[in-house]
Amino acid sequence: MLSVIQDARRDERKGFADCLRELADRFEAGDVCNVIVVGNDVSDRCYFTSADFDDRWRMIGALEYAKLRMVDGD
């Protein structure tokens, strides 16, 4: 049963990784700006962040929006 769940998660991770690759291409092209990434590195058992933005207040607003979406389950 565990392998079935892991396989399903692998497919989800593949789809999300494809989305991140597309985002990276758009960021490199200049179509997307102000990006923050937060991840959970399970091998090192820690969280990490990476960011590129000019307007901290705008990004704080975006993070608050994202936080509400996560809490609502969207």
PDB file of C-alpha atoms in Angstrom:
ATOM      1  CA  MET A   1       0.000   0.000   0.000  1.00  0.00           C
ATOM      2  CA  LEU A   2       2.826   2.397   0.846  1.00  0.00           C
ATOM      3  CA  SER A   3       4.381   1.964  -2.601  1.00  0.00           C
ATOM      4  CA  VAL A   4       1.039   2.880  -4.241  1.00  0.00           C
ATOM      5  CA  ILE A   5       0.896   6.104  -2.208  1.00  0.00           C
ATOM      6  CA  GLN A   6       4.544   6.896  -3.024  1.00  0.00           C
ATOM      7  CA  ASP A   7       3.907   6.309  -6.734  1.00  0.00           C
ATOM      8  CA  ALA A   8       0.897   8.660  -6.649  1.00  0.00           C
ATOM      9  CA  ARG A   9       2.966  11.334  -4.917  1.00  0.00           C
ATOM     10  CA  ARG A  10       5.714  10.849  -7.521  1.00  0.00           C
ATOM     11  CA  ASP A  11       3.235  11.741 -10.271  1.00  0.00           C
ATOM     12  CA  GLU A  12       2.102  14.820  -8.318  1.00  0.00           C
ATOM     13  CA  ARG A  13       5.719  15.892  -7.758  1.00  0.00           C
ATOM     14  CA  LYS A  14       6.450  15.461 -11.484  1.00  0.00           C
ATOM     15  CA  GLY A  15       3.532  17.723 -12.396  1.00  0.00           C
ATOM     16  CA  PHE A  16       4.587  20.373  -9.883  1.00  0.00           C
ATOM     17  CA  ALA A  17       8.227  20.148 -11.005  1.00  0.00           C
ATOM     18  CA  ASP A  18       7.080  20.779 -14.587  1.00  0.00           C
ATOM     19  CA  CYS A  19       5.207  23.857 -13.334  1.00  0.00           C
ATOM     20  CA  LEU A  20       8.363  25.095 -11.571  1.00  0.00           C
ATOM     21  CA  ARG A  21      10.428  24.587 -14.746  1.00  0.00           C
ATOM     22  CA  GLU A  22       7.918  26.643 -16.732  1.00  0.00           C
ATOM     23  CA  LEU A  23       8.013  29.326 -14.025  1.00  0.00           C
ATOM     24  CA  ALA A  24      11.823  29.370 -14.148  1.00  0.00           C
ATOM     25  CA  ASP A  25      11.744  29.845 -17.927  1.00  0.00           C
ATOM     26  CA  ARG A  26       9.241  32.693 -17.607  1.00  0.00           C
ATOM     27  CA  PHE A  27      11.314  34.264 -14.818  1.00  0.00           C
ATOM     28  CA  GLU A  28      14.466  34.070 -16.932  1.00  0.00           C
ATOM     29  CA  ALA A  29      12.602  35.646 -19.886  1.00  0.00           C
ATOM     30  CA  GLY A  30      11.386  38.492 -17.669  1.00  0.00           C
ATOM     31  CA  ASP A  31       7.693  37.569 -17.914  1.00  0.00           C
ATOM     32  CA  VAL A  32       7.556  36.849 -14.170  1.00  0.00           C
ATOM     33  CA  CYS A  33       9.278  38.863 -11.458  1.00  0.00           C
ATOM     34  CA  ASN A  34       9.448  38.852  -7.685  1.00  0.00           C
ATOM     35  CA  VAL A  35       9.648  35.181  -6.747  1.00  0.00           C
ATOM     36  CA  ILE A  36       9.951  33.529  -3.348  1.00  0.00           C
ATOM     37  CA  VAL A  37      10.460  29.783  -2.947  1.00  0.00           C
ATOM     38  CA  VAL A  38      10.113  27.877   0.326  1.00  0.00           C
ATOM     39  CA  GLY A  39      10.922  24.199   0.492  1.00  0.00           C
ATOM     40  CA  ASN A  40      11.223  21.327   2.918  1.00  0.00           C
ATOM     41  CA  ASP A  41      14.513  19.489   2.372  1.00  0.00           C
ATOM     42  CA  VAL A  42      13.710  16.048   3.759  1.00  0.00           C
ATOM     43  CA  SER A  43      17.255  14.732   3.289  1.00  0.00           C
ATOM     44  CA  ASP A  44      18.761  17.536   5.421  1.00  0.00           C
ATOM     45  CA  ARG A  45      15.661  17.763   7.643  1.00  0.00           C
ATOM     46  CA  CYS A  46      15.329  21.531   7.295  1.00  0.00           C
ATOM     47  CA  TYR A  47      13.400  24.222   5.455  1.00  0.00           C
ATOM     48  CA  PHE A  48      14.999  26.579   2.953  1.00  0.00           C
ATOM     49  CA  THR A  49      14.086  29.780   1.156  1.00  0.00           C
ATOM     50  CA  SER A  50      15.251  31.499  -1.989  1.00  0.00           C
ATOM     51  CA  ALA A  51      14.017  34.858  -3.214  1.00  0.00           C
ATOM     52  CA  ASP A  52      14.441  37.545  -5.837  1.00  0.00           C
ATOM     53  CA  PHE A  53      12.346  40.676  -5.348  1.00  0.00           C
ATOM     54  CA  ASP A  54      12.594  44.463  -5.287  1.00  0.00           C
ATOM     55  CA  ASP A  55       9.516  45.479  -3.281  1.00  0.00           C
ATOM     56  CA  ARG A  56       9.383  43.843   0.143  1.00  0.00           C
ATOM     57  CA  TRP A  57       5.928  45.225   0.979  1.00  0.00           C
ATOM     58  CA  ARG A  58       4.414  43.852  -2.213  1.00  0.00           C
ATOM     59  CA  MET A  59       5.943  40.433  -1.475  1.00  0.00           C
ATOM     60  CA  ILE A  60       4.645  40.493   2.102  1.00  0.00           C
ATOM     61  CA  GLY A  61       1.170  41.083   0.665  1.00  0.00           C
ATOM     62  CA  ALA A  62       1.657  38.204  -1.771  1.00  0.00           C
ATOM     63  CA  LEU A  63       2.791  35.918   1.054  1.00  0.00           C
ATOM     64  CA  GLU A  64      -0.274  36.835   3.121  1.00  0.00           C
ATOM     65  CA  TYR A  65      -2.471  36.009   0.126  1.00  0.00           C
ATOM     66  CA  ALA A  66      -0.688  32.678  -0.334  1.00  0.00           C
ATOM     67  CA  LYS A  67      -1.005  31.910   3.367  1.00  0.00           C
ATOM     68  CA  LEU A  68      -4.774  32.456   3.263  1.00  0.00           C
ATOM     69  CA  ARG A  69      -5.083  30.235   0.171  1.00  0.00           C
ATOM     70  CA  MET A  70      -3.183  27.465   1.967  1.00  0.00           C
ATOM     71  CA  VAL A  71      -5.351  27.733   5.080  1.00  0.00           C
ATOM     72  CA  ASP A  72      -8.525  27.636   2.965  1.00  0.00           C
ATOM     73  CA  GLY A  73      -7.197  24.551   1.151  1.00  0.00           C
ATOM     74  CA  ASP A  74      -7.195  26.064  -2.365  1.00  0.00           C
TER      75      ASP A  74
END
